[in-house]
mmCIF file of C-alpha atoms in Angstrom:
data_model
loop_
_atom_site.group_PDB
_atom_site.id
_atom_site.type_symbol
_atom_site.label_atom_id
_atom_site.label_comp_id
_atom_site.label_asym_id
_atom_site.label_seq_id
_atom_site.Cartn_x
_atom_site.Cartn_y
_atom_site.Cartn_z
ATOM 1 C CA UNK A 30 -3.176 22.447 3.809
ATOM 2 C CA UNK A 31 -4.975 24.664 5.924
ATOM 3 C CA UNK A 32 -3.573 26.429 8.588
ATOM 4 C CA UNK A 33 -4.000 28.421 11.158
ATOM 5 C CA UNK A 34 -2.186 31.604 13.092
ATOM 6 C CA UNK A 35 -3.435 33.752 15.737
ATOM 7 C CA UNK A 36 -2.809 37.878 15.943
ATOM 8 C CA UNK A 37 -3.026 39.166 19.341
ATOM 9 C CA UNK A 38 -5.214 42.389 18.851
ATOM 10 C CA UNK A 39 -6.165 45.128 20.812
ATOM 11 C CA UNK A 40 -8.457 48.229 21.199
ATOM 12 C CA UNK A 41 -9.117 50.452 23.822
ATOM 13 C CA UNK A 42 -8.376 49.265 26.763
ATOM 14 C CA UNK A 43 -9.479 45.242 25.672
ATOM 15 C CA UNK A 44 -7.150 42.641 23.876
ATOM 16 C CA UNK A 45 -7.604 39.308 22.404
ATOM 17 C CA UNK A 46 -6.497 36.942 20.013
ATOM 18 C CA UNK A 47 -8.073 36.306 17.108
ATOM 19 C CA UNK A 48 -7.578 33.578 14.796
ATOM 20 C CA UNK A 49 -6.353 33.776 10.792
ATOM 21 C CA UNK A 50 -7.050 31.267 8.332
ATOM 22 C CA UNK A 51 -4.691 30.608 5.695
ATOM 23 C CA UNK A 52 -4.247 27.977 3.061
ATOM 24 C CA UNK A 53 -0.392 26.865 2.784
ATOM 25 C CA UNK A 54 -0.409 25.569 -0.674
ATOM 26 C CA UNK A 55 2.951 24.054 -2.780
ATOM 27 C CA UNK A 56 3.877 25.969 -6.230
ATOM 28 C CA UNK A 57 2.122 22.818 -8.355
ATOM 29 C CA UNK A 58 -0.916 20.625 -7.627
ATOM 30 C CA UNK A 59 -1.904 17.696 -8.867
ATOM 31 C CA UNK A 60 -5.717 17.602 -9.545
ATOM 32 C CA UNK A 61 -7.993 14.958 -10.215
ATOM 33 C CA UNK A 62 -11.307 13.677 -10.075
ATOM 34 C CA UNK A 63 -12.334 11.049 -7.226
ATOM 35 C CA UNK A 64 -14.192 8.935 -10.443
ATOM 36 C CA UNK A 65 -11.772 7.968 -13.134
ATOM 37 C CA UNK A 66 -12.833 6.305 -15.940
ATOM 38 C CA UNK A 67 -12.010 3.033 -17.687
ATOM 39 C CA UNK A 68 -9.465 4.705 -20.225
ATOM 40 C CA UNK A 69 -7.185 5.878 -17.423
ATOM 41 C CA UNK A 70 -6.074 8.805 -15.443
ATOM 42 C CA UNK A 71 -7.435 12.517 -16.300
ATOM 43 C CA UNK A 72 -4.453 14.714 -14.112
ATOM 44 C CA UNK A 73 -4.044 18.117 -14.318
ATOM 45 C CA UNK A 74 -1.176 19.804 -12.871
ATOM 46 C CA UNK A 75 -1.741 23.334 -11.791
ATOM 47 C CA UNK A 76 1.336 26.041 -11.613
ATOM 48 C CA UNK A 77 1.171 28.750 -9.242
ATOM 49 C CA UNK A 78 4.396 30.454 -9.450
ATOM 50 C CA UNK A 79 7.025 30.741 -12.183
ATOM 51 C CA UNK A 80 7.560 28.378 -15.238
ATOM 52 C CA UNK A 81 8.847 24.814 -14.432
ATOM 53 C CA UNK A 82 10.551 21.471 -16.223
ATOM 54 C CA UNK A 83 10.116 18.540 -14.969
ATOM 55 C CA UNK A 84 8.859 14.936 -15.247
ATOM 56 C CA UNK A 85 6.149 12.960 -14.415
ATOM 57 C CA UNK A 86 6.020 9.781 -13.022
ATOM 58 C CA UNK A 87 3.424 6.992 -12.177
ATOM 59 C CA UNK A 88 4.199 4.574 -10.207
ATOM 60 C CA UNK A 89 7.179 2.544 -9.428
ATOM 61 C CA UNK A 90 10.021 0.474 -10.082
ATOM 62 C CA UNK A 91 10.731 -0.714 -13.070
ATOM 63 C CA UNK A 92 7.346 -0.964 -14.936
ATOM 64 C CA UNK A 93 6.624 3.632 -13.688
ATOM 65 C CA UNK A 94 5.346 5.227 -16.539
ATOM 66 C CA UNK A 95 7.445 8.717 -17.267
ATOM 67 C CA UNK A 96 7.073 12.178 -19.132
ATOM 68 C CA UNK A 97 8.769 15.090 -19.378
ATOM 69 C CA UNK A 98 6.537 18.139 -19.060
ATOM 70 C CA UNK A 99 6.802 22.006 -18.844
ATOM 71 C CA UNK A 100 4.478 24.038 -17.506
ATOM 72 C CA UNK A 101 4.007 27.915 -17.557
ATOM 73 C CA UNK A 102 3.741 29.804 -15.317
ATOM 74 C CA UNK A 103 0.634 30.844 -13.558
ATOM 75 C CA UNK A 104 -0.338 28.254 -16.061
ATOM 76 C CA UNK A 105 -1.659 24.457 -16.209
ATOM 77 C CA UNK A 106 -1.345 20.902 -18.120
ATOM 78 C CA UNK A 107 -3.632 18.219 -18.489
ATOM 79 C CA UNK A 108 -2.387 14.678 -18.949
ATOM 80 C CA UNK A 109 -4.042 11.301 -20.094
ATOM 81 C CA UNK A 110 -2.895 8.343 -18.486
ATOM 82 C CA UNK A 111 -3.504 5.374 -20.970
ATOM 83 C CA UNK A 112 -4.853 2.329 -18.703
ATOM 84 C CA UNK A 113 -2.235 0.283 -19.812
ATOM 85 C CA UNK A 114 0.131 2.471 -17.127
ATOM 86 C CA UNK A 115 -2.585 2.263 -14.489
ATOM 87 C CA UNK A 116 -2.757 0.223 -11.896
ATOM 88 C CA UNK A 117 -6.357 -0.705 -10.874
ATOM 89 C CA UNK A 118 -6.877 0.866 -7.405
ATOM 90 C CA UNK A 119 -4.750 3.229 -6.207
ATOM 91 C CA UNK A 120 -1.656 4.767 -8.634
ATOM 92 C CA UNK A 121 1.115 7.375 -7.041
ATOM 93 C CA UNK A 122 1.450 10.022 -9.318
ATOM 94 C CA UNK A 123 4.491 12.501 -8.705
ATOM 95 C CA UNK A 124 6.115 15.312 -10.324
ATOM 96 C CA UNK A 125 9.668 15.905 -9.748
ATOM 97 C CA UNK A 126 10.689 19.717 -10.693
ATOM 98 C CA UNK A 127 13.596 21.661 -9.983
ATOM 99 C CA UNK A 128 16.248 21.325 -7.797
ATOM 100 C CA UNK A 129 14.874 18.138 -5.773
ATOM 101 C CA UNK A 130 11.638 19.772 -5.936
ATOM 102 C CA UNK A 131 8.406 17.249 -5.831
ATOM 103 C CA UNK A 132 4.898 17.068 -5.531
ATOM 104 C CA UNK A 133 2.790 13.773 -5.112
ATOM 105 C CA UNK A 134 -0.771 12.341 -4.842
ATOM 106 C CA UNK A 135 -3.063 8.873 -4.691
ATOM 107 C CA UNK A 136 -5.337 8.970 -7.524
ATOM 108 C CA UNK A 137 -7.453 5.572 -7.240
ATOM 109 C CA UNK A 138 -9.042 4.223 -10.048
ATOM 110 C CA UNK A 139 -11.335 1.394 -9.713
ATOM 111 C CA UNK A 140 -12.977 1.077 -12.907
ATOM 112 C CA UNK A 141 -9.600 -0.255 -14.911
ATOM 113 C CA UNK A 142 -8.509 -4.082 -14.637
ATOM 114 C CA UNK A 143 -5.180 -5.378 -13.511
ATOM 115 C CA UNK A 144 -2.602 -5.348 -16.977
ATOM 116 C CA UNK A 145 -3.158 -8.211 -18.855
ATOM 117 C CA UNK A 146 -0.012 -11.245 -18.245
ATOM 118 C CA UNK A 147 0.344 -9.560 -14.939
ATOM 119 C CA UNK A 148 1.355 -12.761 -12.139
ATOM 120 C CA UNK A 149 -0.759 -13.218 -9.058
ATOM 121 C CA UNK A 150 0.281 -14.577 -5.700
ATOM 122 C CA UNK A 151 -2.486 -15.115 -3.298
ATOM 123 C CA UNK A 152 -1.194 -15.223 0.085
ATOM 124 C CA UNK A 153 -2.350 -18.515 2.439
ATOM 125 C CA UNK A 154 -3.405 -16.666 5.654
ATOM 126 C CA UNK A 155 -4.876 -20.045 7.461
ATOM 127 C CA UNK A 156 -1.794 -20.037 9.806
ATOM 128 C CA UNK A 157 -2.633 -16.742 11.203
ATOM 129 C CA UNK A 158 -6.822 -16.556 11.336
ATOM 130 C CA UNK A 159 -7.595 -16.438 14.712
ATOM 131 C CA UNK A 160 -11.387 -16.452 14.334
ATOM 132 C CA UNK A 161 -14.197 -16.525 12.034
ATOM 133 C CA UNK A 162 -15.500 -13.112 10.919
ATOM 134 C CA UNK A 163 -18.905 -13.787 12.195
ATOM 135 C CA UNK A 164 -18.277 -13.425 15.755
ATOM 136 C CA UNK A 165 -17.165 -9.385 15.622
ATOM 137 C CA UNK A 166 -20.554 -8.889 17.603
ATOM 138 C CA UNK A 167 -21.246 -11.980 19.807
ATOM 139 C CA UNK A 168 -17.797 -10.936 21.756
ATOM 140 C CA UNK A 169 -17.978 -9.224 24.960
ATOM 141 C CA UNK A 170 -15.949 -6.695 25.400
ATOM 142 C CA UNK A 171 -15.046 -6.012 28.740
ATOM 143 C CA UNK A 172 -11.593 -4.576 28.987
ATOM 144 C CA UNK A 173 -9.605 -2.210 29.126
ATOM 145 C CA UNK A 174 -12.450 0.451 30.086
ATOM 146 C CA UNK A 175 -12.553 3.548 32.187
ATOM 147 C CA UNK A 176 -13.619 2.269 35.852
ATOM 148 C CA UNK A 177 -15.447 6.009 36.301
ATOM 149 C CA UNK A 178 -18.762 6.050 35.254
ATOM 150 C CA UNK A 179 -19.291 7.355 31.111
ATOM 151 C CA UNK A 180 -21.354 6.431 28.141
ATOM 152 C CA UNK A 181 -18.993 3.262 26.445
ATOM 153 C CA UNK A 182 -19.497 1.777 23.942
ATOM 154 C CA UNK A 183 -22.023 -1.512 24.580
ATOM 155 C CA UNK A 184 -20.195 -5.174 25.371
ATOM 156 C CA UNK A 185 -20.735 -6.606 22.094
ATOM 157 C CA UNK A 186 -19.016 -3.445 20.312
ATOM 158 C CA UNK A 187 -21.584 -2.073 18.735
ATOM 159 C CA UNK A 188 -24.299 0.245 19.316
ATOM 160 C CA UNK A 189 -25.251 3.441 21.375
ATOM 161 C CA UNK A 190 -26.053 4.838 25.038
ATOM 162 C CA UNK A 191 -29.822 5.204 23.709
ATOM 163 C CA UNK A 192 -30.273 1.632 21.899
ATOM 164 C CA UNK A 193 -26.984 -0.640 23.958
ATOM 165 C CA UNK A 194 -28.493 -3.836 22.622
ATOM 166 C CA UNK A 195 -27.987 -3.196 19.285
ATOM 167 C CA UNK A 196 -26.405 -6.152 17.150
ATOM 168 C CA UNK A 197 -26.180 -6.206 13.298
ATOM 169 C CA UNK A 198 -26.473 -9.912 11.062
ATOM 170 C CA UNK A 199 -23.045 -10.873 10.308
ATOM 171 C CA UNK A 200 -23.681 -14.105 7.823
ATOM 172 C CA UNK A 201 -21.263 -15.097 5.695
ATOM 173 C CA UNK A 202 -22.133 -17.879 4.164
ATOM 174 C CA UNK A 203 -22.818 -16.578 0.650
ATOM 175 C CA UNK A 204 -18.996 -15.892 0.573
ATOM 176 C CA UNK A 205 -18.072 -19.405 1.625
ATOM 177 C CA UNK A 206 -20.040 -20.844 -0.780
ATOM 178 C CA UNK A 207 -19.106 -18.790 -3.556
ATOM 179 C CA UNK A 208 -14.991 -19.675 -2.914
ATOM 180 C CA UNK A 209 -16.047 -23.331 -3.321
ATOM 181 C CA UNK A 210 -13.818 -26.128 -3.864
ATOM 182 C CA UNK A 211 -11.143 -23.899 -4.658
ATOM 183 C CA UNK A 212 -11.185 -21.650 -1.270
ATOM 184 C CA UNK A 213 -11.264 -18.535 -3.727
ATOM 185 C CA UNK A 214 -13.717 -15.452 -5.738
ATOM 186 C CA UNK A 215 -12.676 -12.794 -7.444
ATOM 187 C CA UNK A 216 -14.073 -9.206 -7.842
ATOM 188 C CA UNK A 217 -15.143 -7.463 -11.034
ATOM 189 C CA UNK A 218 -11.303 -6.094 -11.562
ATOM 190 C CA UNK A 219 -10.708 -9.842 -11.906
ATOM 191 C CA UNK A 220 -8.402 -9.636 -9.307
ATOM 192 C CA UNK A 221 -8.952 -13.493 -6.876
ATOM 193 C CA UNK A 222 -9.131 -13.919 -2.889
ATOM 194 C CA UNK A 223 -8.194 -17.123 -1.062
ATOM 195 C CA UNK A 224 -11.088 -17.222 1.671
ATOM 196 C CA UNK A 225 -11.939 -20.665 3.229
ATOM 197 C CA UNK A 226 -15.364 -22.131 2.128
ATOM 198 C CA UNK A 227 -15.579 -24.684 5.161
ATOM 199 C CA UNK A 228 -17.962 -23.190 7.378
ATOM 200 C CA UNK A 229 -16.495 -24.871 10.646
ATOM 201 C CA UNK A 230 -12.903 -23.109 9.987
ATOM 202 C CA UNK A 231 -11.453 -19.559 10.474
ATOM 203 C CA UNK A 232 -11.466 -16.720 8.388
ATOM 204 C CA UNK A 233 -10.086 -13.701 9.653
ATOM 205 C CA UNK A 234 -7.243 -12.144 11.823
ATOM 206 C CA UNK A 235 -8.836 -9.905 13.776
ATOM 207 C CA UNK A 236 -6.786 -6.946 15.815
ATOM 208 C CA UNK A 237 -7.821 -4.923 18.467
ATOM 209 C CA UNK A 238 -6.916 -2.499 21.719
ATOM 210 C CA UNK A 239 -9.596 -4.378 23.233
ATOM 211 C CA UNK A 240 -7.812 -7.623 25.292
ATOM 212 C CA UNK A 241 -9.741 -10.338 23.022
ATOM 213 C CA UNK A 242 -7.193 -9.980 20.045
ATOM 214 C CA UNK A 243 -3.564 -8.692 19.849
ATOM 215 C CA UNK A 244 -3.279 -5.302 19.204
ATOM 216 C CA UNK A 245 -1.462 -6.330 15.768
ATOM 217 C CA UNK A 246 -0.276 -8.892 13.481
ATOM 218 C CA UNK A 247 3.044 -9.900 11.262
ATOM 219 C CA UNK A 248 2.318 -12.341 8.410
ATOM 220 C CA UNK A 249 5.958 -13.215 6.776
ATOM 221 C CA UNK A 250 6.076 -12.235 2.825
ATOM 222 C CA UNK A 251 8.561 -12.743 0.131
ATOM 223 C CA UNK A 252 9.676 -12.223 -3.151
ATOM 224 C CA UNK A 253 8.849 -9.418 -5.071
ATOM 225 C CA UNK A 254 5.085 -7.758 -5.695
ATOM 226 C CA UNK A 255 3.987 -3.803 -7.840
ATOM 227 C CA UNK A 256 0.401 -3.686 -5.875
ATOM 228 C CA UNK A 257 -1.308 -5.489 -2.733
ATOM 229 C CA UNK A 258 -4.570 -5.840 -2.678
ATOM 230 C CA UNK A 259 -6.423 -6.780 0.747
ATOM 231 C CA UNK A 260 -9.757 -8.113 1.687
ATOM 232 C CA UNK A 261 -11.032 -6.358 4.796
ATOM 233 C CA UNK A 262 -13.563 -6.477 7.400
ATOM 234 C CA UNK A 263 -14.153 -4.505 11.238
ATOM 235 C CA UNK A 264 -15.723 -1.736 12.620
ATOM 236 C CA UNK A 265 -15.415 1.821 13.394
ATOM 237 C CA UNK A 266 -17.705 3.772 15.001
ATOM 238 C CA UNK A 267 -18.973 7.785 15.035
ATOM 239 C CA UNK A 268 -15.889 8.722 17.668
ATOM 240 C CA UNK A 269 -12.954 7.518 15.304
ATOM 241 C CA UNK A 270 -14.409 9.463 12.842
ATOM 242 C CA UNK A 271 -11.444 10.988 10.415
ATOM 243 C CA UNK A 272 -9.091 9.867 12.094
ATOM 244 C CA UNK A 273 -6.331 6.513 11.320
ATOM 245 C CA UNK A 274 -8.174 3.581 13.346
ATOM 246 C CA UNK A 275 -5.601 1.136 12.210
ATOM 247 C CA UNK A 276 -2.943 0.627 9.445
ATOM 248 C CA UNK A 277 -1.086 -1.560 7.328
ATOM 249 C CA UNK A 278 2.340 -2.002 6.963
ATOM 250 C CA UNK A 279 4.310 -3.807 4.311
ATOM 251 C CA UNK A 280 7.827 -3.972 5.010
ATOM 252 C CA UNK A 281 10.773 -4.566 2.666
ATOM 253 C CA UNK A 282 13.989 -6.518 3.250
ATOM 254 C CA UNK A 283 16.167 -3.147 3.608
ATOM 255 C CA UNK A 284 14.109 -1.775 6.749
ATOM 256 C CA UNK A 285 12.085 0.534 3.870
ATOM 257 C CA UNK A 286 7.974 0.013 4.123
ATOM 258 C CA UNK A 287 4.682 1.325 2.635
ATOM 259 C CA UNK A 288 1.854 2.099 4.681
ATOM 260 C CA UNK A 289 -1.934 1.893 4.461
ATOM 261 C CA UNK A 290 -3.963 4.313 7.125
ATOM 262 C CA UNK A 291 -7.171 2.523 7.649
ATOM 263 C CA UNK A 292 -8.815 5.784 8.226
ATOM 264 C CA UNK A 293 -12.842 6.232 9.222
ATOM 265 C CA UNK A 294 -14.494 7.282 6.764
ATOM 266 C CA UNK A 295 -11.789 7.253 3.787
ATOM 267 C CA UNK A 296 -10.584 4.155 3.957
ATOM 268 C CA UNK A 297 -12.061 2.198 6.314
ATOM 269 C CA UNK A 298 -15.688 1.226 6.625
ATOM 270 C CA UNK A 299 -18.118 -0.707 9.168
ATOM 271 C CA UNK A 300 -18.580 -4.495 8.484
ATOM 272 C CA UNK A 301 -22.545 -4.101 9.421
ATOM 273 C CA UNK A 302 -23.234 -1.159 6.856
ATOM 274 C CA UNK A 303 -22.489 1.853 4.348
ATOM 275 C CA UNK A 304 -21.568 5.234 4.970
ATOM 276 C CA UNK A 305 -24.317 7.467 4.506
ATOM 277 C CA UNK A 306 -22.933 10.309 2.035
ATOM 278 C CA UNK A 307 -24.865 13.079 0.660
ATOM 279 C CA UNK A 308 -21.548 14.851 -1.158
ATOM 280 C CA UNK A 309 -22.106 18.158 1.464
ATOM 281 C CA UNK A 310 -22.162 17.525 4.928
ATOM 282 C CA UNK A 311 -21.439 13.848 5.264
ATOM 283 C CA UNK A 312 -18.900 13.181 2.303
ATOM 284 C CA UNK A 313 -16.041 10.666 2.753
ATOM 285 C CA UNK A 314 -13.434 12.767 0.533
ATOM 286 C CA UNK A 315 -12.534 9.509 -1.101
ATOM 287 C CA UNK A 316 -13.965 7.092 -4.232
ATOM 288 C CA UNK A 317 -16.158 4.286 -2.866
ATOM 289 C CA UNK A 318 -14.299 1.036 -2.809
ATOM 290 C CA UNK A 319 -15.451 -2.052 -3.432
ATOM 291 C CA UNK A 320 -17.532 -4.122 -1.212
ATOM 292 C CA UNK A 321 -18.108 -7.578 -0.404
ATOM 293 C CA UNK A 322 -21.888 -8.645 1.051
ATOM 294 C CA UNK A 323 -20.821 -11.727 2.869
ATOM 295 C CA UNK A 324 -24.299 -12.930 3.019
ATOM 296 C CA UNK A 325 -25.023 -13.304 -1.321
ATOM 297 C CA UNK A 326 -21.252 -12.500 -2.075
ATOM 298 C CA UNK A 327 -22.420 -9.760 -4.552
ATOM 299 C CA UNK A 328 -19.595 -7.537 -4.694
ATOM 300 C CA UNK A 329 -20.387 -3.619 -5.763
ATOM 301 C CA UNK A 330 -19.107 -0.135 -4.753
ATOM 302 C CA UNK A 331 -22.817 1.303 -4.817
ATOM 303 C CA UNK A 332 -25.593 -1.584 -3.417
ATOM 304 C CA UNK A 333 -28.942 -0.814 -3.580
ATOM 305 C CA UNK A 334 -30.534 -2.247 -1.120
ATOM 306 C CA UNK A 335 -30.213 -1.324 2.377
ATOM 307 C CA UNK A 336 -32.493 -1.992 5.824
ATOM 308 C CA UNK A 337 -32.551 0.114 9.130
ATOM 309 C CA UNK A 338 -31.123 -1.150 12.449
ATOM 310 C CA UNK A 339 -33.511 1.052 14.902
ATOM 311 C CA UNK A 340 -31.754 4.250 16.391
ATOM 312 C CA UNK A 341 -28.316 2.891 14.878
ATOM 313 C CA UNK A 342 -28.172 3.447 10.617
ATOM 314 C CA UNK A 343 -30.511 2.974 7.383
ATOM 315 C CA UNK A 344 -27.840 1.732 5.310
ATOM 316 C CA UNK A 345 -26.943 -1.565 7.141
ATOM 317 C CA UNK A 346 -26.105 -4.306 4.970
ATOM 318 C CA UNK A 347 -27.939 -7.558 5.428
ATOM 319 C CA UNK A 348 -24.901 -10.560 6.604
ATOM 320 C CA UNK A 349 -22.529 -7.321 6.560
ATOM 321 C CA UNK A 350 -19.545 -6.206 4.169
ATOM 322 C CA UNK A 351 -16.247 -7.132 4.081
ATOM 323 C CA UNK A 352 -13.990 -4.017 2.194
ATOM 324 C CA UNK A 353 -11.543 -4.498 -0.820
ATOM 325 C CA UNK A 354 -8.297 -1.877 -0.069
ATOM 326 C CA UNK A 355 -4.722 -1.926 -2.026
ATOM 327 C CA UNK A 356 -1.780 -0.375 -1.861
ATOM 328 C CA UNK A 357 0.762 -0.285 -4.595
ATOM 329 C CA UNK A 358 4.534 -1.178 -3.533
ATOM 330 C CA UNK A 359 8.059 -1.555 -5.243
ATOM 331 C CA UNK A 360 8.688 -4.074 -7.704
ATOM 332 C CA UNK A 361 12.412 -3.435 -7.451
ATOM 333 C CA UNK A 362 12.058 -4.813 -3.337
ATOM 334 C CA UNK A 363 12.372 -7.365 -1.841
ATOM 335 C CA UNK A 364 9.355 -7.901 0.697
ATOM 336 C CA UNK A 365 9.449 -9.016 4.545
ATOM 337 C CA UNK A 366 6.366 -9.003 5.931
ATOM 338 C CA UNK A 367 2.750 -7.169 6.264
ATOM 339 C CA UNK A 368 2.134 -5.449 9.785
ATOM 340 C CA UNK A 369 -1.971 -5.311 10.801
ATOM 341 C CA UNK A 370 -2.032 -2.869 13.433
ATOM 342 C CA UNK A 371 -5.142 -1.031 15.556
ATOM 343 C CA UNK A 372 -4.535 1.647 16.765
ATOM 344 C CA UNK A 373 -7.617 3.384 17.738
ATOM 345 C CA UNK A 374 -9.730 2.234 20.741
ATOM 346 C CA UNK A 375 -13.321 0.310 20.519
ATOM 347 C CA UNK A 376 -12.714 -0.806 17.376
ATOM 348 C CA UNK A 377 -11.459 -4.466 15.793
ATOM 349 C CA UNK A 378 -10.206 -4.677 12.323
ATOM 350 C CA UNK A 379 -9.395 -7.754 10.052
ATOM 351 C CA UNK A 380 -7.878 -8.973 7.516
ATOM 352 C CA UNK A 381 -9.423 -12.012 5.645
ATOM 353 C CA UNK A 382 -7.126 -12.218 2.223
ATOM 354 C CA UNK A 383 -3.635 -10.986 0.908
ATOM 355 C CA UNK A 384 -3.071 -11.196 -3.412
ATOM 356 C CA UNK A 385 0.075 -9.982 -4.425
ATOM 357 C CA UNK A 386 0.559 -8.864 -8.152
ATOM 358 C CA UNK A 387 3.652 -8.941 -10.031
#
């Protein structure tokens, strides 16, 4: 990554120290687009030293994909991952090369469904809700703050120190209706949600450093599970901007875990709107994932239609969004249980729906 050193200079009779920037890079990358296709995974692994052996892997357990590959030196390979070795979401790719020597990266890859015969588990989170998703912004939030005066963040945890009574619509009855009889929808991957349709109960376990939720939650899992995907909803704000506001933690039965940074803007996104992202200055480094309007339960990574909140954004999202994230685990482990932790301040994040795939 990049890196920085600092020479300590000097002419005449003045000295200084002046900074050097330097990219620290390994001897092979893994490249990739952030859009994938439908077909698969486009990788291309780049060599920047001498000729290597090695193999590639995707995934893992039992079900990872493998090839053996050589690549010159100075010198690079492109690969095509069929989609019937890709996970829909996000896939580990790794290259394992010389003596112990490896490389690895994320590549996620919405547009490719789940492998057909593949076994769901959708987790029954009712136990643990500890309120409905609605209220993120008819709280008040009154502690812990600084008791000198500064600009905080407004009581209902949301807004600015020019506009402090801004609220967004949080509505989610289109999603309530939509799960129906069977407390359930599914997204265009096909993958299905267990989310309460009764309007009078609980939806969400909500986590917070604020003192009106715990700071995290442990929901007991079992059995074994290749990818978790997660049905999310919170908010962030400007000053947890690229950095981890929260994370999840999936834990296996031999202490061994897999973690999920909920990071602003990457992988975490406000319940009342969109990033806005113009691909120079505001970019979010990351594929779009897909979104859930609570309000008409249309789920898309891209909406089109957006409307202002005054001095606050111009991509809100009518009755808000609730965020689809995954993260692929072990099929050879046994699980234990999933950790929902904040960890930055002035923000809440929640979890509304667990489905494990096998």
């Amino acid at each position: 990554g990049h890196r920085t050193v600092f020479a300590k200079l000097k002419q005449g009779d003045f000295t200084w120290w002046a900074p050097v920037n330097i990219d620290v890079e390994e001897p092979v990358k893994i490249v990739a687009e952030q859009e994938q296709t439908q077909n698969g995974l486009s990788v291309t692994l780049k060599n920047q030293g001498v000729a290597v052996a090695g193999k590639l892997l995707v995934n893992k357990g039992n079900n990872a994909s493998s090839k053996a590959l050589d690549i010159p030196a100075n010198g690079s390979v492109e690969i095509q991952i069929p989609a019937s070795s890709v996970a829909s979401g996000t896939n580990l790719v790794r290259f394992e090369y010389g003596n112990g020597h490896f490389v690895e990266q994320n590549i996620i890859n919405w547009n490719v469904v789940p492998v057909a015969g593949s076994e769901w588990r959708k987790i029954d989170l009712s136990a643990a809700y500890n309120d409905q998703v609605t209220n993120i912004f008819k709280n008040k939030y009154m502690s812990p703050r600084p008791a000198s005066p500064t600009l905080q963040l407004p009581l209902q945890g949301i807004g600015n120190w020019c506009y402090p009574l801004t609220t967004a619509n949080i509505d989610d009855t289109g999603l309530r209706s939509v799960a129906g009889s069977k407390n359930e929808f599914s997204i265009p991957n096909g993958v299905s949600f267990l989310t309460p349709s009764d309007p009078a109960k609980k939806n969400i376990v909500f986590t917070s450093q604020w003192d009106n939720y715990p700071d995290s939650v442990s929901i007991p899992l079992n059995g074994r599970s290749s990818h978790a995907y997660l049905l999310m909803a919170g908010s962030t704000n400007p000053m947890q901007s690229r950095l981890d506001n929260g994370e999840v933690l999936i834990s296996y039965t031999d202490g061994t875990s897999e973690r999920l940074a909920l990071r602003n803007p990457e992988t975490w996104w406000p319940i009342e709107q969109d990033y806005y992202v113009d691909g120079f200055a505001f970019t979010t480094d990351y594929p779009r994932p897909y979104r859930v309007n609570l309000k008409t339960a249309e789920v898309s990574r891209q909406f089109k239609k957006y409307y202002g909140i005054k001095g606050f954004s111009s991509y809100a999202i009518d009755g808000g969004a609730a965020t689809v994230l995954d993260l692929p685990l072990n099929p050879t482990k046994e699980l234990k249980e999933l950790k929902l932790k904040t960890l930055a301040n002035d923000v809440v994040i929640g979890l509304m729906s667990v489905t494990l795939q096998r």
